[in-house]
Tab-separated table of C-alpha atoms and ligand atoms in Angstrom:
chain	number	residue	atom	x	y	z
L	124	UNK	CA	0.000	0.000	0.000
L	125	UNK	CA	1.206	3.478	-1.159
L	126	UNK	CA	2.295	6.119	1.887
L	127	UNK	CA	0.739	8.986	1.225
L	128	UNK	CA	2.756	11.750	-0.368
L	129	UNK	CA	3.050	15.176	2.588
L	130	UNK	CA	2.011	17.696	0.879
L	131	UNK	CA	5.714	18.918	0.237
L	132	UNK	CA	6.353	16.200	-1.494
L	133	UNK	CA	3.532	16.162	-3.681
L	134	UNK	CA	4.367	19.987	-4.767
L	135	UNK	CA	7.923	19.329	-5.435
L	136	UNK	CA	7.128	16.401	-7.446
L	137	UNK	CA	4.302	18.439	-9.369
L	138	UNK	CA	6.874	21.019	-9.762
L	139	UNK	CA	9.648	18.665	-11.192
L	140	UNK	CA	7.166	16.984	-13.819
L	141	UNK	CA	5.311	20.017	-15.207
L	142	UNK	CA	8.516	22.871	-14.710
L	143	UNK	CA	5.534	25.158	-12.552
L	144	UNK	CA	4.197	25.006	-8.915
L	145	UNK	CA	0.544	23.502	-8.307
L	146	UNK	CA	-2.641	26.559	-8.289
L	147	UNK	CA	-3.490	24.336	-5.113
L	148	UNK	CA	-3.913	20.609	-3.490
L	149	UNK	CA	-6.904	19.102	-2.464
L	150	UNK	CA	-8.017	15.805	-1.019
L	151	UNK	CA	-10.916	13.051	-0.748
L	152	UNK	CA	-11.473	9.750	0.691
L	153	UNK	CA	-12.263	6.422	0.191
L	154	UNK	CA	-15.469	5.375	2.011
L	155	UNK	CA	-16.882	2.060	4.206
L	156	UNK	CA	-20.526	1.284	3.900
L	157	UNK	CA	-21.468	1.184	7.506
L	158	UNK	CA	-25.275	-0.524	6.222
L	159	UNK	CA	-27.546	-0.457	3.131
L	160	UNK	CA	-26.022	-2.160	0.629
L	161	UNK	CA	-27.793	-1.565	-2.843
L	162	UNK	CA	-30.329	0.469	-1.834
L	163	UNK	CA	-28.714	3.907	-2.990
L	164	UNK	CA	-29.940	3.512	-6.831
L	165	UNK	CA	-33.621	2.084	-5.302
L	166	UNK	CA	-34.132	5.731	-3.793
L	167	UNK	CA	-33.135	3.922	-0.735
L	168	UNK	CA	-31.131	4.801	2.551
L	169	UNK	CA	-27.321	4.364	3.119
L	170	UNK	CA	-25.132	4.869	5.891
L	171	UNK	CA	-21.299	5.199	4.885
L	172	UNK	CA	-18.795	6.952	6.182
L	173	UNK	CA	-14.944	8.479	4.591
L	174	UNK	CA	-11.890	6.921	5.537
L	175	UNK	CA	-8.913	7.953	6.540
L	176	UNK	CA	-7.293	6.314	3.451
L	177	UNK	CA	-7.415	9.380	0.586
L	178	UNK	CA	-6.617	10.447	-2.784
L	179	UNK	CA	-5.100	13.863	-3.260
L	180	UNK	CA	-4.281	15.718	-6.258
L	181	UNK	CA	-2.105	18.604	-6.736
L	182	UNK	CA	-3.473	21.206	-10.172
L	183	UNK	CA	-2.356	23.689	-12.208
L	184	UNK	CA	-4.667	25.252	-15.034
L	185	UNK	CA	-3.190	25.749	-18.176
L	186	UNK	CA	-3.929	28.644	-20.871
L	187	UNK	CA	-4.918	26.010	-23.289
L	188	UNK	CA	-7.132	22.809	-23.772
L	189	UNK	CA	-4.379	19.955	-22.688
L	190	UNK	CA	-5.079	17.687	-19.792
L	191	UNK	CA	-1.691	16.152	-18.665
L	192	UNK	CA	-2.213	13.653	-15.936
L	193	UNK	CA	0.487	11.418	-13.895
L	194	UNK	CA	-0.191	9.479	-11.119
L	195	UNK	CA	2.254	8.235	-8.212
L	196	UNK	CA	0.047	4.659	-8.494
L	197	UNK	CA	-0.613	2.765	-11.533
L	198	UNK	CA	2.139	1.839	-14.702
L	199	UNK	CA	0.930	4.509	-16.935
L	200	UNK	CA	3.147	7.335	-17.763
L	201	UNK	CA	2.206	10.685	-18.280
L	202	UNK	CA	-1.041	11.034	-20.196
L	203	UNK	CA	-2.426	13.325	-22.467
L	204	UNK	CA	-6.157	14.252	-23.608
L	205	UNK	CA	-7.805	17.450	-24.589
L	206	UNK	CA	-10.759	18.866	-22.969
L	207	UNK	CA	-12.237	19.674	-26.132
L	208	UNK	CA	-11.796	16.012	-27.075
L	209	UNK	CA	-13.112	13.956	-24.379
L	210	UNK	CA	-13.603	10.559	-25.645
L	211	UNK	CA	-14.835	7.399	-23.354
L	212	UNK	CA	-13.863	5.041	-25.583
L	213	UNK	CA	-9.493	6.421	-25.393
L	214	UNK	CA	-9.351	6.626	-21.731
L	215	UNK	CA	-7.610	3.712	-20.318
L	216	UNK	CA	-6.882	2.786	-16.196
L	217	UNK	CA	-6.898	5.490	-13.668
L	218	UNK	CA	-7.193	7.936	-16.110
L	219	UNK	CA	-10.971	7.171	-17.032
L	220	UNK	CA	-11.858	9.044	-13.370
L	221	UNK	CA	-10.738	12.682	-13.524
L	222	UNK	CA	-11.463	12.530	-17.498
L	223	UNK	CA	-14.979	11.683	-16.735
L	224	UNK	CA	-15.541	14.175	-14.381
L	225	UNK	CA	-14.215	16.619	-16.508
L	226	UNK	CA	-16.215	15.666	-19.251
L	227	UNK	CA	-19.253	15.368	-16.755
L	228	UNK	CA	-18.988	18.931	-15.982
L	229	UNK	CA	-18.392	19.990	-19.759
L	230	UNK	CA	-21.550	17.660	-19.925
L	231	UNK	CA	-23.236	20.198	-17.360
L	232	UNK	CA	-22.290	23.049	-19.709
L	233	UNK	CA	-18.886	24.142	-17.371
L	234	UNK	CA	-16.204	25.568	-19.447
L	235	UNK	CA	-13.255	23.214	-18.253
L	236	UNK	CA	-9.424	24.535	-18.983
L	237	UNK	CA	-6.890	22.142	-19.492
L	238	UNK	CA	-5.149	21.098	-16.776
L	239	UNK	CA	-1.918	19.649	-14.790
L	240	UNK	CA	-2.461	17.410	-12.816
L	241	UNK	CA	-0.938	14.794	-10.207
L	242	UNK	CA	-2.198	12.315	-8.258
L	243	UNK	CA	-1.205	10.180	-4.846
L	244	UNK	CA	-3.421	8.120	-3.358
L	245	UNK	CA	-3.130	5.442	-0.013
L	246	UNK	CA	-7.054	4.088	-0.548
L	247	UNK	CA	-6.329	0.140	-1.689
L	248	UNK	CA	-7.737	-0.052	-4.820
L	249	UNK	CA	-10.170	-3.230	-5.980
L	250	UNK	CA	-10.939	-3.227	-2.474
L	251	UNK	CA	-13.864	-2.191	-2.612
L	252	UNK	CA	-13.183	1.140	-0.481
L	253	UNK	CA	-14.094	3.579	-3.474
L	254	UNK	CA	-11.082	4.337	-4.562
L	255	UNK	CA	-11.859	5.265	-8.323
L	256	UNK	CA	-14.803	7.873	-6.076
L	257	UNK	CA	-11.909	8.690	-4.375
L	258	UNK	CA	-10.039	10.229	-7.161
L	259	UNK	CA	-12.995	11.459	-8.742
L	260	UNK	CA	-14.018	13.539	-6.015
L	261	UNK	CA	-10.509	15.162	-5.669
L	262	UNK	CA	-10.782	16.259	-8.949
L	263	UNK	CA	-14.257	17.485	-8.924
L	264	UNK	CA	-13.225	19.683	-5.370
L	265	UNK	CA	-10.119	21.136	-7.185
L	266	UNK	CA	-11.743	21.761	-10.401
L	267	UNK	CA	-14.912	23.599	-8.746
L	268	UNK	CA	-12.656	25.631	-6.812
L	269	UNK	CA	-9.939	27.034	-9.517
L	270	UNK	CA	-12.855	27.492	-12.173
L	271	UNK	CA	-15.279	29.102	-9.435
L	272	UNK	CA	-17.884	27.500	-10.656
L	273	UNK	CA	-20.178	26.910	-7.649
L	274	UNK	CA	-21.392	23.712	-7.615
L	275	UNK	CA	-22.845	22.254	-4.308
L	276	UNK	CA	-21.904	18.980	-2.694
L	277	UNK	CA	-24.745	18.028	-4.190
L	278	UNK	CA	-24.186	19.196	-7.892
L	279	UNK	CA	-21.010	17.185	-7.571
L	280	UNK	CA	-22.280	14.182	-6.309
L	281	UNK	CA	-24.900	14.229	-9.261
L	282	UNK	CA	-21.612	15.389	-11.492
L	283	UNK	CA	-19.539	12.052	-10.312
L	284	UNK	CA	-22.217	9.564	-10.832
L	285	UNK	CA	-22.924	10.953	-14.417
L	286	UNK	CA	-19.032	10.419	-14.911
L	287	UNK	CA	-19.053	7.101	-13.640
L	288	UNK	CA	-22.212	6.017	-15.331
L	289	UNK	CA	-21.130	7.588	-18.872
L	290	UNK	CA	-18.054	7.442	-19.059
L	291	UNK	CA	-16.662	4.563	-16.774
L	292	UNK	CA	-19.613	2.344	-17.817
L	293	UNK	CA	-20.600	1.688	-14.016
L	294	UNK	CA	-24.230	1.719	-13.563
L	295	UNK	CA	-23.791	2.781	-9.815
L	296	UNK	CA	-26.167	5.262	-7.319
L	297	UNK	CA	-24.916	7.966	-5.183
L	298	UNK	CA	-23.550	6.424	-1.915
L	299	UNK	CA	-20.035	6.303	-2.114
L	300	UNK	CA	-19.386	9.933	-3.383
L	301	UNK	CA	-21.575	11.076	-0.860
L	302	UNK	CA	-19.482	9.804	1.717
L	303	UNK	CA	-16.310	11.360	0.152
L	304	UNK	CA	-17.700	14.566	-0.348
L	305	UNK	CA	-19.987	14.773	2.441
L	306	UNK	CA	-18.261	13.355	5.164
L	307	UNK	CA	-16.843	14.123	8.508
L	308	UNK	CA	-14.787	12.377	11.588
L	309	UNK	CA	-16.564	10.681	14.270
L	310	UNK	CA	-19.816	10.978	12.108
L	311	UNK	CA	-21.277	8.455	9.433
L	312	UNK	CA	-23.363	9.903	6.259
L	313	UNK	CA	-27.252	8.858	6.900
L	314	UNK	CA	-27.849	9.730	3.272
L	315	UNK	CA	-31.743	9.435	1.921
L	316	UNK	CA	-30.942	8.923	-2.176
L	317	UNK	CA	-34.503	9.915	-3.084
L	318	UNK	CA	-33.768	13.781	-2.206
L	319	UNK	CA	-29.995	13.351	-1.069
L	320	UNK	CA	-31.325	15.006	2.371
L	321	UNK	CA	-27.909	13.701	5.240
L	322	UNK	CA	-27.741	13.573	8.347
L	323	UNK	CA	-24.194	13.099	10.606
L	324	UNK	CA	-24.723	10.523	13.140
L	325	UNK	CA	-22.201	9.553	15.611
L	326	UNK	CA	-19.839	6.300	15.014
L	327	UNK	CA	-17.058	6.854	17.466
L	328	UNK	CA	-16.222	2.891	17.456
L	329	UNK	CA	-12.892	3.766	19.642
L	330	UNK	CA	-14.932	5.733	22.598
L	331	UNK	CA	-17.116	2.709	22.746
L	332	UNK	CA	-13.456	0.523	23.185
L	333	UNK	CA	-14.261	-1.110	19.725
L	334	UNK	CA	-12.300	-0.937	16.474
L	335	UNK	CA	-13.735	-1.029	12.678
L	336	UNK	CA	-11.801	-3.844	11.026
L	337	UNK	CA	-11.932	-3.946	7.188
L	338	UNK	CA	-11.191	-7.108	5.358
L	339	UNK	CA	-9.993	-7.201	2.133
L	340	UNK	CA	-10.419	-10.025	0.483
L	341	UNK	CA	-7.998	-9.451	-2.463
L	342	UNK	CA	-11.052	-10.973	-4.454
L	343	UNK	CA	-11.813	-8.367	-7.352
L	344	UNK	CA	-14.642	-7.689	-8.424
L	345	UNK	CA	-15.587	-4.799	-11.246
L	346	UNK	CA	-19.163	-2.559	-10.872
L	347	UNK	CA	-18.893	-2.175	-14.650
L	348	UNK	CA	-19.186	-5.699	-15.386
L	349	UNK	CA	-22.096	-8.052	-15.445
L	350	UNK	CA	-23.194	-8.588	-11.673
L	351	UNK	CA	-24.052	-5.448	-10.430
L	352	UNK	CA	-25.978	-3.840	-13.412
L	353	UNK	CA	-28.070	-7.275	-13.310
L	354	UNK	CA	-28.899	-6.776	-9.440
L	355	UNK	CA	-29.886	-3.290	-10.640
L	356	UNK	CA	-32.404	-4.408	-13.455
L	357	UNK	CA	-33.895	-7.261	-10.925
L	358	UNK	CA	-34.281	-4.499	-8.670
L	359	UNK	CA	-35.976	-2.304	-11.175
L	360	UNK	CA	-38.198	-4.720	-12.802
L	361	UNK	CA	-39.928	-5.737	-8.887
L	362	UNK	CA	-40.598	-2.068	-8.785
L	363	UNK	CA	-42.442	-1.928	-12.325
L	364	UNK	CA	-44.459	-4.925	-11.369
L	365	UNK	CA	-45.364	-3.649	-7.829
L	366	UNK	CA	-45.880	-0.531	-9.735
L	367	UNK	CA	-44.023	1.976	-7.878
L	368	UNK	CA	-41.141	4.636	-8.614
L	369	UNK	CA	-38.606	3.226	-6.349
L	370	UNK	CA	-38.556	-0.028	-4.405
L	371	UNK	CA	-37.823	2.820	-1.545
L	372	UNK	CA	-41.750	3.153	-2.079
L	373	UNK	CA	-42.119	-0.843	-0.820
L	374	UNK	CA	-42.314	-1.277	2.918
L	375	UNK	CA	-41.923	-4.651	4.963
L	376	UNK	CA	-45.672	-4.801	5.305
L	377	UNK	CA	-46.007	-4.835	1.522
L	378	UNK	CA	-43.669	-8.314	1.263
L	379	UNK	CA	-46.440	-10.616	1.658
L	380	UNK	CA	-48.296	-9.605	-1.335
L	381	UNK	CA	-45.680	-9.085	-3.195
L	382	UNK	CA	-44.159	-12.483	-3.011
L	383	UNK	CA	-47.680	-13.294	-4.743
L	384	UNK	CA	-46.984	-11.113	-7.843
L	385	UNK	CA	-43.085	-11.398	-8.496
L	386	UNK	CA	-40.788	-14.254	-9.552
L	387	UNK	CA	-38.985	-16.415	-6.937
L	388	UNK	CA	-35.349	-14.787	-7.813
L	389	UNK	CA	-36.760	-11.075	-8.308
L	390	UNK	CA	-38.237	-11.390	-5.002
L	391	UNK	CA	-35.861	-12.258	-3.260
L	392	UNK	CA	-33.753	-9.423	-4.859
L	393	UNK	CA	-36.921	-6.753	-3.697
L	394	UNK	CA	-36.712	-8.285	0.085
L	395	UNK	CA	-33.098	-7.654	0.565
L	396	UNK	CA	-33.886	-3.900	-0.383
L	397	UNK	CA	-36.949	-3.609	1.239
L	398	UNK	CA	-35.408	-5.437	4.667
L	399	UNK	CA	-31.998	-3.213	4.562
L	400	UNK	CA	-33.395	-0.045	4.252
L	401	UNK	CA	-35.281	-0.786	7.634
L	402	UNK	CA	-31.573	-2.152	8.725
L	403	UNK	CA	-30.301	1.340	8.025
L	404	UNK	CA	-32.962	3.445	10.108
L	405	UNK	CA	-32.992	0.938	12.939
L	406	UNK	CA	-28.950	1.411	13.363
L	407	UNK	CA	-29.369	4.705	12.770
L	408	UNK	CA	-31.672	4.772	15.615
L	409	UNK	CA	-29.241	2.458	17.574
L	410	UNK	CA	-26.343	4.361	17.365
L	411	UNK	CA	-28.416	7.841	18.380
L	412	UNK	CA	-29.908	5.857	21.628
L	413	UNK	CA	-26.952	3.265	22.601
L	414	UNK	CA	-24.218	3.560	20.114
L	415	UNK	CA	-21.753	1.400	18.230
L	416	UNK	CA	-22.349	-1.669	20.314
L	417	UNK	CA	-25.808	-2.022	19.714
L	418	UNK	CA	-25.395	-2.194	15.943
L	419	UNK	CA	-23.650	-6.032	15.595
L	420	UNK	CA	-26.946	-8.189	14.999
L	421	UNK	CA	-28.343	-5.951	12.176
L	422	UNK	CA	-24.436	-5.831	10.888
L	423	UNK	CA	-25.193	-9.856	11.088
L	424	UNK	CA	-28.605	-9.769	9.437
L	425	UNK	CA	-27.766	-7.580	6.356
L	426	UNK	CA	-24.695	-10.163	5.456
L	427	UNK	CA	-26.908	-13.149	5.776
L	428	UNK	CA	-29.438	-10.591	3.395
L	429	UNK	CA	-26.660	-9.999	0.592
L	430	UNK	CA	-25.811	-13.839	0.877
L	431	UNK	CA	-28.813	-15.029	0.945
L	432	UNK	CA	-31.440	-12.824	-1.168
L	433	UNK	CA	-29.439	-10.809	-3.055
L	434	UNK	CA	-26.579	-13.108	-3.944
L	435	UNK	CA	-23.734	-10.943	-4.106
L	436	UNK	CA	-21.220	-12.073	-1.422
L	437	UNK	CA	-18.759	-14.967	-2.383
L	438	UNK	CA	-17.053	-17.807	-0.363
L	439	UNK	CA	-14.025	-15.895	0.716
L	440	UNK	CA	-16.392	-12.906	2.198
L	441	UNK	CA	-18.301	-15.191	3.723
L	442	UNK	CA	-15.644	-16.688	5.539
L	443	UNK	CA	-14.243	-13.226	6.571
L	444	UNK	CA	-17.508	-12.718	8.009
L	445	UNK	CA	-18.097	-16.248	9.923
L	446	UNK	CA	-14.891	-16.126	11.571
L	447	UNK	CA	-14.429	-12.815	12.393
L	448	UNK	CA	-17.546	-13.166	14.416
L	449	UNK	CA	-16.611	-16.371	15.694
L	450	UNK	CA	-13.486	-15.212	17.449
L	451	UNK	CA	-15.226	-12.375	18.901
L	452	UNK	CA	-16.770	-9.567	16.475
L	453	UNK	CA	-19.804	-8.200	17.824
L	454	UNK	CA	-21.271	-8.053	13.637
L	455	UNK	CA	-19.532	-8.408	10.553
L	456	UNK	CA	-21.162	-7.767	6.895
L	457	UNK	CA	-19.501	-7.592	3.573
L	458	UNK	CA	-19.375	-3.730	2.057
L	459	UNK	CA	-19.800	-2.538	-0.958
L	460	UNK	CA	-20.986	-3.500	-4.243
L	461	UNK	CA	-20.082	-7.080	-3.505
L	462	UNK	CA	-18.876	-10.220	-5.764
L	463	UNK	CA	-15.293	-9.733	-3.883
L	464	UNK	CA	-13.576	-6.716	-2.044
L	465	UNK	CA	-13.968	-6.368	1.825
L	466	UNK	CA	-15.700	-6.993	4.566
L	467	UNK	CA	-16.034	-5.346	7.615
L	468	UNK	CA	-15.836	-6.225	11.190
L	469	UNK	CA	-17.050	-4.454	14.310
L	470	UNK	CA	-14.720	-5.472	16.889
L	471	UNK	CA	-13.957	-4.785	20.717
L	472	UNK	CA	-10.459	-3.251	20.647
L	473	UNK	CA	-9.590	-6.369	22.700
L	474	UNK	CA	-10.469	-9.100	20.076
L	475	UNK	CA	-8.964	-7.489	17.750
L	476	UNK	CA	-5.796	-9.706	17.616
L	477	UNK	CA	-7.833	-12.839	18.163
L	478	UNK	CA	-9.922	-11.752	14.447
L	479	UNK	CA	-6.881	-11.145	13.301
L	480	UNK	CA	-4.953	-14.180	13.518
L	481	UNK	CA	-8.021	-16.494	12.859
L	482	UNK	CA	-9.414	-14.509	9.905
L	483	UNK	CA	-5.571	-15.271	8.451
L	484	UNK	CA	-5.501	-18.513	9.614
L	485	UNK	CA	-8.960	-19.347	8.034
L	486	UNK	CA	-7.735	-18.051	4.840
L	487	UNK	CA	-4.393	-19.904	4.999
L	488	UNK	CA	-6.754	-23.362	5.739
L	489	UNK	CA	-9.243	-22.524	2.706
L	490	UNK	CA	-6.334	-21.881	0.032
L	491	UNK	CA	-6.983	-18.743	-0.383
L	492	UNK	CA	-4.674	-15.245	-0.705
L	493	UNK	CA	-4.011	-13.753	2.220
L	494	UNK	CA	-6.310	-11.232	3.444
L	495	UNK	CA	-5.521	-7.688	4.054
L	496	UNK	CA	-6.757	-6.387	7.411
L	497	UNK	CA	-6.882	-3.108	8.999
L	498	UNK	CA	-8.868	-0.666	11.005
L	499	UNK	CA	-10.288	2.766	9.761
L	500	UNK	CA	-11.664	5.676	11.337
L	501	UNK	CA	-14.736	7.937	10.401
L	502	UNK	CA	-12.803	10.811	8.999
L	503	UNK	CA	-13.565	14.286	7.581
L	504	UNK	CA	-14.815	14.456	3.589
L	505	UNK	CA	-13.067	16.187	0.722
L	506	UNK	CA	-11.564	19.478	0.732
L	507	UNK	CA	-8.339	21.870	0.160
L	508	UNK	CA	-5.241	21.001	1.641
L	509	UNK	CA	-3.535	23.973	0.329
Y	200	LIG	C1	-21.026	0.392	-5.222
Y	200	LIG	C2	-21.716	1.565	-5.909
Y	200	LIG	C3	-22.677	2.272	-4.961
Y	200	LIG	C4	-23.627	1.290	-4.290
Y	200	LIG	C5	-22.865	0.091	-3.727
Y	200	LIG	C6	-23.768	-0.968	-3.200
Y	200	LIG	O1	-20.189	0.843	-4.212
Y	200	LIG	O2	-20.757	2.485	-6.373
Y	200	LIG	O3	-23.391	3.252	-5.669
Y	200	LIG	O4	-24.632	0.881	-5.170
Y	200	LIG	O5	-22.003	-0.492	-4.689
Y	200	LIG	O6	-24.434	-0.533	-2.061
């Protein structure tokens, strides 16, 4: 894993690649899905929060239409595109994010210069922490702020999604660019998707003597390939036949009959959402009254969900999950989009060795990679280092 550049560094290396100093440096996270897994594009409810794992990139504008782009991560070289020339179909690796946002906002009408640019960035990538968001919302933060061009949090999240829809080819929602951009320390992002209304609730796992364990896998898994956009049209055909906007619009009360009208498969696909968005507002709920230690049996519930109904864990989360609860986790749930990346583990800071060691060991037994595991923090969203 990459340290992350000081900010010194980062300028002087700016400075040596493009012969000028950076207009500024900005930063954004990666996030962890606390709960509500695949209920951001159902109109749904999510509760993420940023990492302290981030992306930062250092920017200079240029008096003409040339994007040059470098990263500290990644084999490519320098790169070059025009903003006048934005094409989906040229972009290759890391380069696809901060192009698509770019052309997102030319897509919104924003007059983007060309642009310097360098990037660092310590969140693991393919782990499912949001890294490409990551990026992306760096970019959108620094561009915003050197063209002046005013967009809310909001505008940007709605920016980053088009870019990642469009021009990544992921069909994902909102969720994980909310937490980047919206995010703060100690707090995770109750986000509604329907009208991107947040709240900040407390998640202080360390005050409560507990520690926030993710697991990563080393299983990858890609949003812009075949699993995720078929969970999406499941999801969207139960809500044509129950003949609502959203299957935010079905409640828990509505399951019975719907079970009557929908296929086996695309049922079980509408209960996961329907059952996780009452996940999220009861540990929302749990962790305003009682706090993080209430939270493990609904952590529990929405794994056995995404195994279960929505099919989207894998053997390797799974057994991430089973034993870090069996040597002591209070609730552990994959995050993310699923099909691979991590899991996550809420853990008294006094187990923590214990999940550890038998999480590797079970991994060791199975045949499989070793996992990577590590703790992270609620930390603040994106913004302007200097
Ligand atoms: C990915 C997507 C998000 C969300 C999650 C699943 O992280 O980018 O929009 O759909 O999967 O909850």
């Amino acid at each position: 894993m990459s340290v992350p550049a000081g900010i010194g560094e980062l300028r002087s290396r700016f400075a040596s690649v493009f012969g000028a100093a950076p207009d500024g440096l900005w930063q954004a996270p990666g996030r962890v899905n606390l709960i509500g897994e695949h209920t951001d594009y159902n109109e749904g409810y999510v509760l993420p929060f940023a990492i302290d794992r981030t992306a930062r990139v250092a920017v200079r504008v240029r008096p003409d239409s040339t994007v040059r782009m470098l990263s500290t991560f990644g084999n490519q070289g320098l790169t070059h595109a025009d903003t006048g020339a934005l094409d989906p179909a040229r972009a290759r690796g890391w380069t696809k994010y901060p192009l698509g946002v770019l052309w997102a906002l030319e897509q919104r009408g924003l007059a983007v210069p060309g642009l310097d640019l360098l990037l660092d960035s310590d969140v693991p990538r393919g782990a499912g922490l949001s890294s490409s968001h990551a990026i992306e919302c760096a970019v959108i933060v620094a561009v915003n702020d050197l063209t002046r061009a005013g967009l809310s949090a909001q505008d940007m999240v709605l920016a980053t999604q088009r870019a990642e829809n469009d021009f990544v080819g992921a069909p994902t929602g909102i969720m994980d660019q909310s937490a980047s951009l919206r995010g703060a320390a100690g707090r995770a992002v109750f986000l509604d998707c329907r009208d991107q209304a947040v709240r900040l609730v407390p998640f202080d796992a360390e005050a409560a003597g507990l520690v926030l364990l993710v697991i990563d896998t080393k299983v990858s898994h890609s949003h812009a390939s075949g699993g995720y956009a078929a969970r999406r049209a499941s999801c969207e055909l139960g809500a044509e036949v129950l003949g609502v906007r959203a299957l935010r619009d079905v409640g828990l009360s509505d399951l019975e009959e719907a079970s009557g009208l929908l296929d086996a498969e695309t049922f079980r696909r509408v209960r996961h959402v329907v059952t996780e968005n009452d996940r999220v507002l009861r540990t929302v709920e749990l962790l305003e009254a009682s706090g993080p230690r209430a939270i493990g049996a609904l952590l529990d519930d929405s794994h056995a969900s995404m195994r279960d109904d929505f099919e989207i864990s894998c053997p390797e989360l799974d057994l991430a999950v089973e034993t870090a609860r069996h040597a002591g986790a209070l609730g552990a749930r994959m995050t993310g989009g699923g099909f691979g990346g991590s899991a996550i583990a809420l853990t008294p800071a006094d187990a923590e060795r214990a999940v550890r060691d038998a999480v590797g060991r079970a991994f060791t037994q199975a045949g499989y990679a070793a996992p990577d595991i590590f703790p992270v923090r609620p930390a603040a969203g994106a913004l302007r280092l200097a």
